[in-house]
mmCIF file of C-alpha atoms and ligand atoms in Angstrom:
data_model
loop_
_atom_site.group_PDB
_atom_site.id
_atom_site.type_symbol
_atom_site.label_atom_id
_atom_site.label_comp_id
_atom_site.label_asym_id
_atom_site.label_seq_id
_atom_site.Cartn_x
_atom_site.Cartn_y
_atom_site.Cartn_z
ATOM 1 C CA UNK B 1108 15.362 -16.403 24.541
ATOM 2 C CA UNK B 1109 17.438 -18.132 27.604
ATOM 3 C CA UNK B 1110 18.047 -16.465 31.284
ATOM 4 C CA UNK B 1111 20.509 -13.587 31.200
ATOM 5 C CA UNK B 1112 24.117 -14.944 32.403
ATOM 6 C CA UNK B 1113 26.347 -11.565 34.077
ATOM 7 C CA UNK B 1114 29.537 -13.562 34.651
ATOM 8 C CA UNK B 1115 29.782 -13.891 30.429
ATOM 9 C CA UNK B 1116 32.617 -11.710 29.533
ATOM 10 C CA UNK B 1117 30.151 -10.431 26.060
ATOM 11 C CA UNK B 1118 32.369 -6.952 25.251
ATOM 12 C CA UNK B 1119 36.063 -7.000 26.293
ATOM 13 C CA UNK B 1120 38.022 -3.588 26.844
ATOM 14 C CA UNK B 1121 38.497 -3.544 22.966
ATOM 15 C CA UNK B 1122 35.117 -3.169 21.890
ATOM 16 C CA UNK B 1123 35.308 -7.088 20.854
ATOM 17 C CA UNK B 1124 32.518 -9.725 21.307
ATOM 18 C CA UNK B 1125 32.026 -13.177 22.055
ATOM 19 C CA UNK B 1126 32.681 -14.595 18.623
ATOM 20 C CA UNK B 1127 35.074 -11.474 17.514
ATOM 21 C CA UNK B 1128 33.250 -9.150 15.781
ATOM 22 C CA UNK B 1129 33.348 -5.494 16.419
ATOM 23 C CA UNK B 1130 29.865 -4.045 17.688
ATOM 24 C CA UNK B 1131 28.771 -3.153 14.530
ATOM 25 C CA UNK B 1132 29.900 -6.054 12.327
ATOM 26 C CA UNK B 1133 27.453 -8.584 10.715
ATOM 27 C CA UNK B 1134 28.351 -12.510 11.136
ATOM 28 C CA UNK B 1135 29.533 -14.235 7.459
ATOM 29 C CA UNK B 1136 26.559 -14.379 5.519
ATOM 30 C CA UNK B 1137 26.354 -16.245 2.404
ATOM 31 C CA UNK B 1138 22.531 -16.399 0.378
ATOM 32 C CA UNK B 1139 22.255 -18.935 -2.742
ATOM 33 C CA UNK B 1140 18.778 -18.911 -4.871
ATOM 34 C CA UNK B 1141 17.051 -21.874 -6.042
ATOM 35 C CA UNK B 1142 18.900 -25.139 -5.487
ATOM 36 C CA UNK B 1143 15.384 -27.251 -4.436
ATOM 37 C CA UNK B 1144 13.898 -28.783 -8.498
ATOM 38 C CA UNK B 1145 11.273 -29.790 -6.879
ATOM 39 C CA UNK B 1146 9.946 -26.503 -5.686
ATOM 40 C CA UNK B 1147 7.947 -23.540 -7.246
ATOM 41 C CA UNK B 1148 11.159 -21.794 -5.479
ATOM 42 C CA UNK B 1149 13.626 -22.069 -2.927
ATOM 43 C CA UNK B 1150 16.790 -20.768 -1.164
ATOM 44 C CA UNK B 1151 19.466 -21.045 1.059
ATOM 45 C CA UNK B 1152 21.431 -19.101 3.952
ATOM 46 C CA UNK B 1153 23.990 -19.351 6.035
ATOM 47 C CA UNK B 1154 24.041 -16.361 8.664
ATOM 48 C CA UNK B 1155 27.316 -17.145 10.836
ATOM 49 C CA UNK B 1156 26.511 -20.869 11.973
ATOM 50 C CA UNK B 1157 22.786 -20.988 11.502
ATOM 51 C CA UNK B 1158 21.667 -23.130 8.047
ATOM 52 C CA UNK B 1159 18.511 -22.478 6.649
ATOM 53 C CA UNK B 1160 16.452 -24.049 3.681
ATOM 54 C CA UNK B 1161 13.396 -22.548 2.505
ATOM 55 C CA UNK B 1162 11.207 -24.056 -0.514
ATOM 56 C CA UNK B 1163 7.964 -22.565 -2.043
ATOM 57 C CA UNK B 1164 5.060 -23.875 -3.837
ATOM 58 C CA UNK B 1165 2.549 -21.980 -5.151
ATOM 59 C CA UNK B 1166 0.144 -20.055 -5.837
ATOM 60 C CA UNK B 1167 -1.568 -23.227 -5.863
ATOM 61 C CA UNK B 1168 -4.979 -24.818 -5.156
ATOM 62 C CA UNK B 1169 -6.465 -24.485 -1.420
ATOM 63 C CA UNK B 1170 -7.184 -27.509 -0.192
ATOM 64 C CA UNK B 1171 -10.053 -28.177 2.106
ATOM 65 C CA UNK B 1172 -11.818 -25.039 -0.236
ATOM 66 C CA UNK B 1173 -13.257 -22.943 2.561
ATOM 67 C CA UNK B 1174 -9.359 -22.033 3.498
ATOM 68 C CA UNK B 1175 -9.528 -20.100 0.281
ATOM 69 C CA UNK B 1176 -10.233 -16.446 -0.116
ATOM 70 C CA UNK B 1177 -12.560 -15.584 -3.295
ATOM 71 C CA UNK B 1178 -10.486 -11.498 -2.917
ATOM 72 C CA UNK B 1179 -7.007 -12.708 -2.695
ATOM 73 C CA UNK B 1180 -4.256 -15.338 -2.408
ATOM 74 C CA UNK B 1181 -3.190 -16.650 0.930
ATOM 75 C CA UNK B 1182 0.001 -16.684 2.255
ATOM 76 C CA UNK B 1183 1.035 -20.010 4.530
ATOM 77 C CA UNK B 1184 4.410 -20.568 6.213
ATOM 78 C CA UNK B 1185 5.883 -23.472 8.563
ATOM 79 C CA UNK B 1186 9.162 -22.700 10.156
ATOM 80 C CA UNK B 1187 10.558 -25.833 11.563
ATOM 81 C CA UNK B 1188 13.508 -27.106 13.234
ATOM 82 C CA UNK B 1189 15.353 -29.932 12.638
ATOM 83 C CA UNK B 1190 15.809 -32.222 16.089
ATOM 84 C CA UNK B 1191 19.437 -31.910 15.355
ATOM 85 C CA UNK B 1192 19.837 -28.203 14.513
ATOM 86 C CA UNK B 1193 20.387 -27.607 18.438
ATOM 87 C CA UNK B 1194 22.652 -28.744 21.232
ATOM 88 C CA UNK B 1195 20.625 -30.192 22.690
ATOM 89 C CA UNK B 1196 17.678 -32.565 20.482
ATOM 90 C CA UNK B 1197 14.222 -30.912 19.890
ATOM 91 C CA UNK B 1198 11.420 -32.986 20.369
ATOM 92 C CA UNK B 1199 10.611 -32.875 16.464
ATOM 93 C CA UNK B 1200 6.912 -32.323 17.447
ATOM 94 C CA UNK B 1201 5.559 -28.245 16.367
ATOM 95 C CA UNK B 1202 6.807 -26.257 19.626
ATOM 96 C CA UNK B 1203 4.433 -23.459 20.788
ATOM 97 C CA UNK B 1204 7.887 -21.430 19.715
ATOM 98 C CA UNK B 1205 7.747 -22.644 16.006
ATOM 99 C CA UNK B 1206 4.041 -21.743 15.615
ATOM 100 C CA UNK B 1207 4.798 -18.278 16.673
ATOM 101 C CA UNK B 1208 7.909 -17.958 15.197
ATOM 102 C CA UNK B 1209 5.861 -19.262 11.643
ATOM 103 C CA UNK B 1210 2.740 -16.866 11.703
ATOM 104 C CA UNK B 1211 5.267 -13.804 12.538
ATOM 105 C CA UNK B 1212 7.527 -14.361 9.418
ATOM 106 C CA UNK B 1213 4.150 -14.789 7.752
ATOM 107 C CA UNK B 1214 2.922 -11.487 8.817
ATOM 108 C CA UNK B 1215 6.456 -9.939 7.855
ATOM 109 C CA UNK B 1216 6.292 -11.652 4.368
ATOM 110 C CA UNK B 1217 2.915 -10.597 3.758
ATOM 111 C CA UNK B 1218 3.401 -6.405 3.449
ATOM 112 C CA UNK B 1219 5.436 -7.523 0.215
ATOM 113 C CA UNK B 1220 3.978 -10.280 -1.558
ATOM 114 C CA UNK B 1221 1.219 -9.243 -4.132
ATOM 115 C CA UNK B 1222 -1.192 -11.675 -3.290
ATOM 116 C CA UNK B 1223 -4.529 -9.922 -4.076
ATOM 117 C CA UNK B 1224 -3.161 -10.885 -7.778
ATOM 118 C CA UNK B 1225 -4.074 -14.892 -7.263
ATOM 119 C CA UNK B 1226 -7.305 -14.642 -5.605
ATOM 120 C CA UNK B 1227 -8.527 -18.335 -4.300
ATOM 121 C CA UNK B 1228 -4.832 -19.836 -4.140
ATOM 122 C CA UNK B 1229 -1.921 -20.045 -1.649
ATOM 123 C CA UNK B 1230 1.403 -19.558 -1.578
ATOM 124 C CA UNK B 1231 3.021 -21.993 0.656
ATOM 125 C CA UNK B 1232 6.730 -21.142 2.300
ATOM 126 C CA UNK B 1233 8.684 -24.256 4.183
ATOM 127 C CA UNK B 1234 11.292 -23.314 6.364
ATOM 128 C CA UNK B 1235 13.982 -26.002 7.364
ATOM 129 C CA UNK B 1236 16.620 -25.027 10.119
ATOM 130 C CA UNK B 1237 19.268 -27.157 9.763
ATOM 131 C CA UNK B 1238 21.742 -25.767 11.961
ATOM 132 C CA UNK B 1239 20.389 -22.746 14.684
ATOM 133 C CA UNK B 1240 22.872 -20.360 16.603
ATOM 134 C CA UNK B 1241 20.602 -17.186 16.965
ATOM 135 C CA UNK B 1242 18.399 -14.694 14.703
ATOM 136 C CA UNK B 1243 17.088 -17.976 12.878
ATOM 137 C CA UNK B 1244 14.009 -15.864 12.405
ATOM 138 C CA UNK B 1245 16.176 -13.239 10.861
ATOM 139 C CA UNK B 1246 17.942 -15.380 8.517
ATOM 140 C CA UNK B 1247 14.751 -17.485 7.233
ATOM 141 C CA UNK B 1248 12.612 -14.356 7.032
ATOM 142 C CA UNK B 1249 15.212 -13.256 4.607
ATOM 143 C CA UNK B 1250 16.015 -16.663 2.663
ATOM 144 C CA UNK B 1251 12.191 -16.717 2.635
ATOM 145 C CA UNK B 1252 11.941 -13.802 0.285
ATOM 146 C CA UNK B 1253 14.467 -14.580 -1.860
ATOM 147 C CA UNK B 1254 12.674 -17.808 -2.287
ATOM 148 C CA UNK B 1255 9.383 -16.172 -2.931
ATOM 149 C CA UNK B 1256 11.192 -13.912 -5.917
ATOM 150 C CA UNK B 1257 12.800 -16.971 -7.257
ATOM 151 C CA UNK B 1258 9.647 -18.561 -7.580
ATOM 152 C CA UNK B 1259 8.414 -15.555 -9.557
ATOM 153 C CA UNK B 1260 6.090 -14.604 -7.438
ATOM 154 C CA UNK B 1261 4.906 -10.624 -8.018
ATOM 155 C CA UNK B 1262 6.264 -8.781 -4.539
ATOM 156 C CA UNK B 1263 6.870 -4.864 -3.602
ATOM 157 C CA UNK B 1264 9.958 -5.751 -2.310
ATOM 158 C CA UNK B 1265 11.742 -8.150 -0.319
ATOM 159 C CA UNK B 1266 12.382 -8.175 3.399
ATOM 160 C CA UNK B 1267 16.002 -8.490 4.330
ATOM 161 C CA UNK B 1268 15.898 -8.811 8.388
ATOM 162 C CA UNK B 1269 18.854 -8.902 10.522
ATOM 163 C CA UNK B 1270 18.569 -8.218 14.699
ATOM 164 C CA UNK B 1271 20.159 -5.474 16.465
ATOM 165 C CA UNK B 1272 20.928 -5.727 20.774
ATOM 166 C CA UNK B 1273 22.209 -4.672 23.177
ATOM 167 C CA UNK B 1274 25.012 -6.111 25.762
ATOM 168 C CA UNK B 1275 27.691 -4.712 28.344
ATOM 169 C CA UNK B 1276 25.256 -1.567 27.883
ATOM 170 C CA UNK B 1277 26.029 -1.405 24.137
ATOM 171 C CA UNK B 1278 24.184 -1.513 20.676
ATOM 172 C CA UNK B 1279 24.707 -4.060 18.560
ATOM 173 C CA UNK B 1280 24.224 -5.436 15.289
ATOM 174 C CA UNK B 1281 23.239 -9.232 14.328
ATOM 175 C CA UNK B 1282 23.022 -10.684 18.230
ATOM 176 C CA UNK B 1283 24.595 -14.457 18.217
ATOM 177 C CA UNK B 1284 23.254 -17.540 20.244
ATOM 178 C CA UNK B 1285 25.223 -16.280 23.656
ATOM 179 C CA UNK B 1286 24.651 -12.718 23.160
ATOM 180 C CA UNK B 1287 20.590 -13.626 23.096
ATOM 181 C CA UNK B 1288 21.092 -15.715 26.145
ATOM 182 C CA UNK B 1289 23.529 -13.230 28.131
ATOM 183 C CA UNK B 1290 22.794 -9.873 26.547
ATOM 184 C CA UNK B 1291 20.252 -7.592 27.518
ATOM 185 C CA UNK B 1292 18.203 -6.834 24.891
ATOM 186 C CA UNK B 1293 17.249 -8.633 21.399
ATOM 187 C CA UNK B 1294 15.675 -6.854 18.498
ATOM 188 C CA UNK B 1295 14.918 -8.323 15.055
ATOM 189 C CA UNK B 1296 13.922 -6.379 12.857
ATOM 190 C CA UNK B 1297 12.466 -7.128 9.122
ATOM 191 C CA UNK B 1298 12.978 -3.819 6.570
ATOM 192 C CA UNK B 1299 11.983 -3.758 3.018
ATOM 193 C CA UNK B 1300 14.158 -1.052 2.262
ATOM 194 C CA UNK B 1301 13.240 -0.038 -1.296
ATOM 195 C CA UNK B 1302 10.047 0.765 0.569
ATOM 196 C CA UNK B 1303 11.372 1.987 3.531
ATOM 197 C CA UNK B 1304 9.034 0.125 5.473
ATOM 198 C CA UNK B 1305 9.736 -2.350 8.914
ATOM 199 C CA UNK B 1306 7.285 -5.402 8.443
ATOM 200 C CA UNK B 1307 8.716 -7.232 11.623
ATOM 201 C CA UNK B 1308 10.011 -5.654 15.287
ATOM 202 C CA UNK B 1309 9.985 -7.490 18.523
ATOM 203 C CA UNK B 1310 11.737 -6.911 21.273
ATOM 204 C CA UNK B 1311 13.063 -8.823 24.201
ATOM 205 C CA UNK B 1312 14.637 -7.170 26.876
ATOM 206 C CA UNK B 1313 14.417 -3.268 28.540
ATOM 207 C CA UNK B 1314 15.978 -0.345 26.395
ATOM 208 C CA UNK B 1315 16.011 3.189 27.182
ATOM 209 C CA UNK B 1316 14.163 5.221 24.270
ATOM 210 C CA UNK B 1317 17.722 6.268 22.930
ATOM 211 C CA UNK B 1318 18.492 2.766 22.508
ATOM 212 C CA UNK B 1319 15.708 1.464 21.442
ATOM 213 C CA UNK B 1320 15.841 4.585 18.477
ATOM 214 C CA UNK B 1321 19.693 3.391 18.351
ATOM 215 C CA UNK B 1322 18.569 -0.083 17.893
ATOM 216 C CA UNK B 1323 16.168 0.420 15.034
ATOM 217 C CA UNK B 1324 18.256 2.890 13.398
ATOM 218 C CA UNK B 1325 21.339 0.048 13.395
ATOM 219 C CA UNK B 1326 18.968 -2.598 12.627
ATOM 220 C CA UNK B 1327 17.556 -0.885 9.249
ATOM 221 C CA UNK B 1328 21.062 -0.530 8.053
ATOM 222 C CA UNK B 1329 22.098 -3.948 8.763
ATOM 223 C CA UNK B 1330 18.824 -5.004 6.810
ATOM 224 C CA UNK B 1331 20.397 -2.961 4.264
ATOM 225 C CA UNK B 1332 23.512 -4.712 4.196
ATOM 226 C CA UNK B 1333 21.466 -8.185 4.162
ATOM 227 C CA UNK B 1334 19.476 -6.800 1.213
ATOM 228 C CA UNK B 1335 22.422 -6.522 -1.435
ATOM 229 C CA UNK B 1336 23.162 -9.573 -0.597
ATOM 230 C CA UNK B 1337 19.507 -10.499 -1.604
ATOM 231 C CA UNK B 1338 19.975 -9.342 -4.866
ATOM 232 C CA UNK B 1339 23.330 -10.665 -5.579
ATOM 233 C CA UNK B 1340 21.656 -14.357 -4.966
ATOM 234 C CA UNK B 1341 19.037 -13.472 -7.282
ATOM 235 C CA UNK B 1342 21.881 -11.952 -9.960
ATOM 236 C CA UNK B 1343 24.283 -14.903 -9.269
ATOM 237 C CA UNK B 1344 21.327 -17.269 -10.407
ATOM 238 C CA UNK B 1345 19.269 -15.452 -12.744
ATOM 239 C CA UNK B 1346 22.239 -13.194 -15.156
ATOM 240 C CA UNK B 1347 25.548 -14.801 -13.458
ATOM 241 C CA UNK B 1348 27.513 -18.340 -14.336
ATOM 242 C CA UNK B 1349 26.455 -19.699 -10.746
ATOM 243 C CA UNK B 1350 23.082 -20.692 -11.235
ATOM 244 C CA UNK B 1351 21.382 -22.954 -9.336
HETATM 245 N N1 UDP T 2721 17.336 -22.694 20.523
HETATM 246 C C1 UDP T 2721 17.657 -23.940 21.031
HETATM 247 N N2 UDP T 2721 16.650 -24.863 21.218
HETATM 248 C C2 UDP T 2721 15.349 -24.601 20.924
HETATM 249 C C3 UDP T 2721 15.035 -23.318 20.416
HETATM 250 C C4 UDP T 2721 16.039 -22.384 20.235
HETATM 251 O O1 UDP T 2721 18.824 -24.216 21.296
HETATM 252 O O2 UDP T 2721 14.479 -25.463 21.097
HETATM 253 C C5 UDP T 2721 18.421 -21.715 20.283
HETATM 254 C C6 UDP T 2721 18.711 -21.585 18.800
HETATM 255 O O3 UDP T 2721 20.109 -21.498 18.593
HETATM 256 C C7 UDP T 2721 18.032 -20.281 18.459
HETATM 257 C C8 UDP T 2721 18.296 -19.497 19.735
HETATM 258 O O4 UDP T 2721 18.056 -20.436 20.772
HETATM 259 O O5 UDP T 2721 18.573 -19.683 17.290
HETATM 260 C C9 UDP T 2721 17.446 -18.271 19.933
HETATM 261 O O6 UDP T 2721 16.108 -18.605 19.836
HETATM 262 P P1 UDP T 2721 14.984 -17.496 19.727
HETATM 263 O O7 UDP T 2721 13.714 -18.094 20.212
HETATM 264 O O8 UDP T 2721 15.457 -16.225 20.321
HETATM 265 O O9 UDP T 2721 14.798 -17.290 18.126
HETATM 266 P P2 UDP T 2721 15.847 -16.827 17.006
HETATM 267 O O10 UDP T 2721 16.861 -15.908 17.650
HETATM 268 O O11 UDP T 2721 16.500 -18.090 16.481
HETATM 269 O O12 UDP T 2721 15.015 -16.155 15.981
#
């Protein structure tokens, strides 16, 4: 989350933004399952210009032991970014960012995966970002639980996350790389929406409570919009010609 930049022209007189997209409008998002043979499961996104690989192994054997948990699986996940995902090169050591960014998708993937059903194992989730242009967290929360179904793993749901904003005084949905560094406000939000249940909100920024309710409100239907796109992954692969 960069300083906030006023002289950024983010909504012209049209109701356009930045990259062309009308306030409500998602960027191009295109999900494939599976594609890693070497994983338990995997999947890839592209959410406008971010590129995200996810692989998972498991449930599997804890190794050292006392990690384990006799009453229920665990759930791990490392969400890293490639040095040359970003303008400018990331030192490829683990950035405090990337350890937070890791144990929240965690804590959103966890509401959903039935892990009580493989006590003393873990399921392990490895998050690549290839290419990152805002809402990575967004995009690999949701490639992550595709990759957890396609690994057969028993879940409630799956989270489809997606962020909503705000700029020029304005709610919108899916905020890009400039509108997080020039907007005002930055929501993701992770939804399992057969559930009806948010299992990630942050916020950066200052909303008024209408926007903040306008915010979640828009960010639950765009979650809804990233979640048929879930299952058509999961249908392309699994009863379609495209499989992976
Ligand atoms: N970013 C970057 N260098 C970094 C970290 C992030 O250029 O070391 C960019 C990247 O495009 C990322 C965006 O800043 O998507 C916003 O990062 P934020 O921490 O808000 O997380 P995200 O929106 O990706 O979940």
């Amino acid at each position: 989350m960069g300083g906030r930049d006023a002289t950024m022209v983010l909504l012209d007189e049209n109701g356009i933004r930045c990259d062309g997209r009308k306030v409500d409008e998602p960027r191009r998002i295109m999900i494939k399952a599976g594609g890693l043979k070497n994983a338990d499961g995997s999947a890839y996104i592209e959410f406008g210009d971010n590129k995200i690989l996810v692989g998972v192994f498991g449930p599997r054997d804890v190794h050292p032991k006392h990690m384990s948990n006799t009453d229920t699986g665990i759930l791990r996940v490392r969400y890293h970014m490639e040095p040359f995902s970003v303008g400018e090169r990331k030192n490829p050591a683990p950035s405090r960012r990337e350890i937070e960014i890791s144990k929240v998708i965690k804590e959103a993937l966890e509401p959903a995966v039935m892990l009580e059903k493989f006590p003393r194992t873990a399921v392990d989730v490895f998050i690549e970002i290839l290419q990152a242009d805002g809402g990575t967290r967004c995009a690999a929360l949701t490639a992550a639980s595709v990759a957890l179904a396609d690994a057969g793993i028993p879940m409630r749901d799956m989270v489809a996350a997606i962020a909503a904003g705000k700029v020029a005084d304005t709610v919108i949905l899916d905020v890009n790389n400039e509108e997080d560094q020039a907007g005002q406000a930055d929501m993701p939000i992770g939804y399992m929406p057969s559930l009806e249940k948010i299992t990630l909100l942050q916020l950066d920024g200052v909303l008024t409570p209408e926007e903040y309710k306008k915010c979640v409100q828009v960010g639950v239907d765009g979650c809804k919009l990233v979640y048929d796109l879930q299952k058509k992954a999961l249908n392309d692969k699994y009863f379609g010609n495209k499989g992976g």
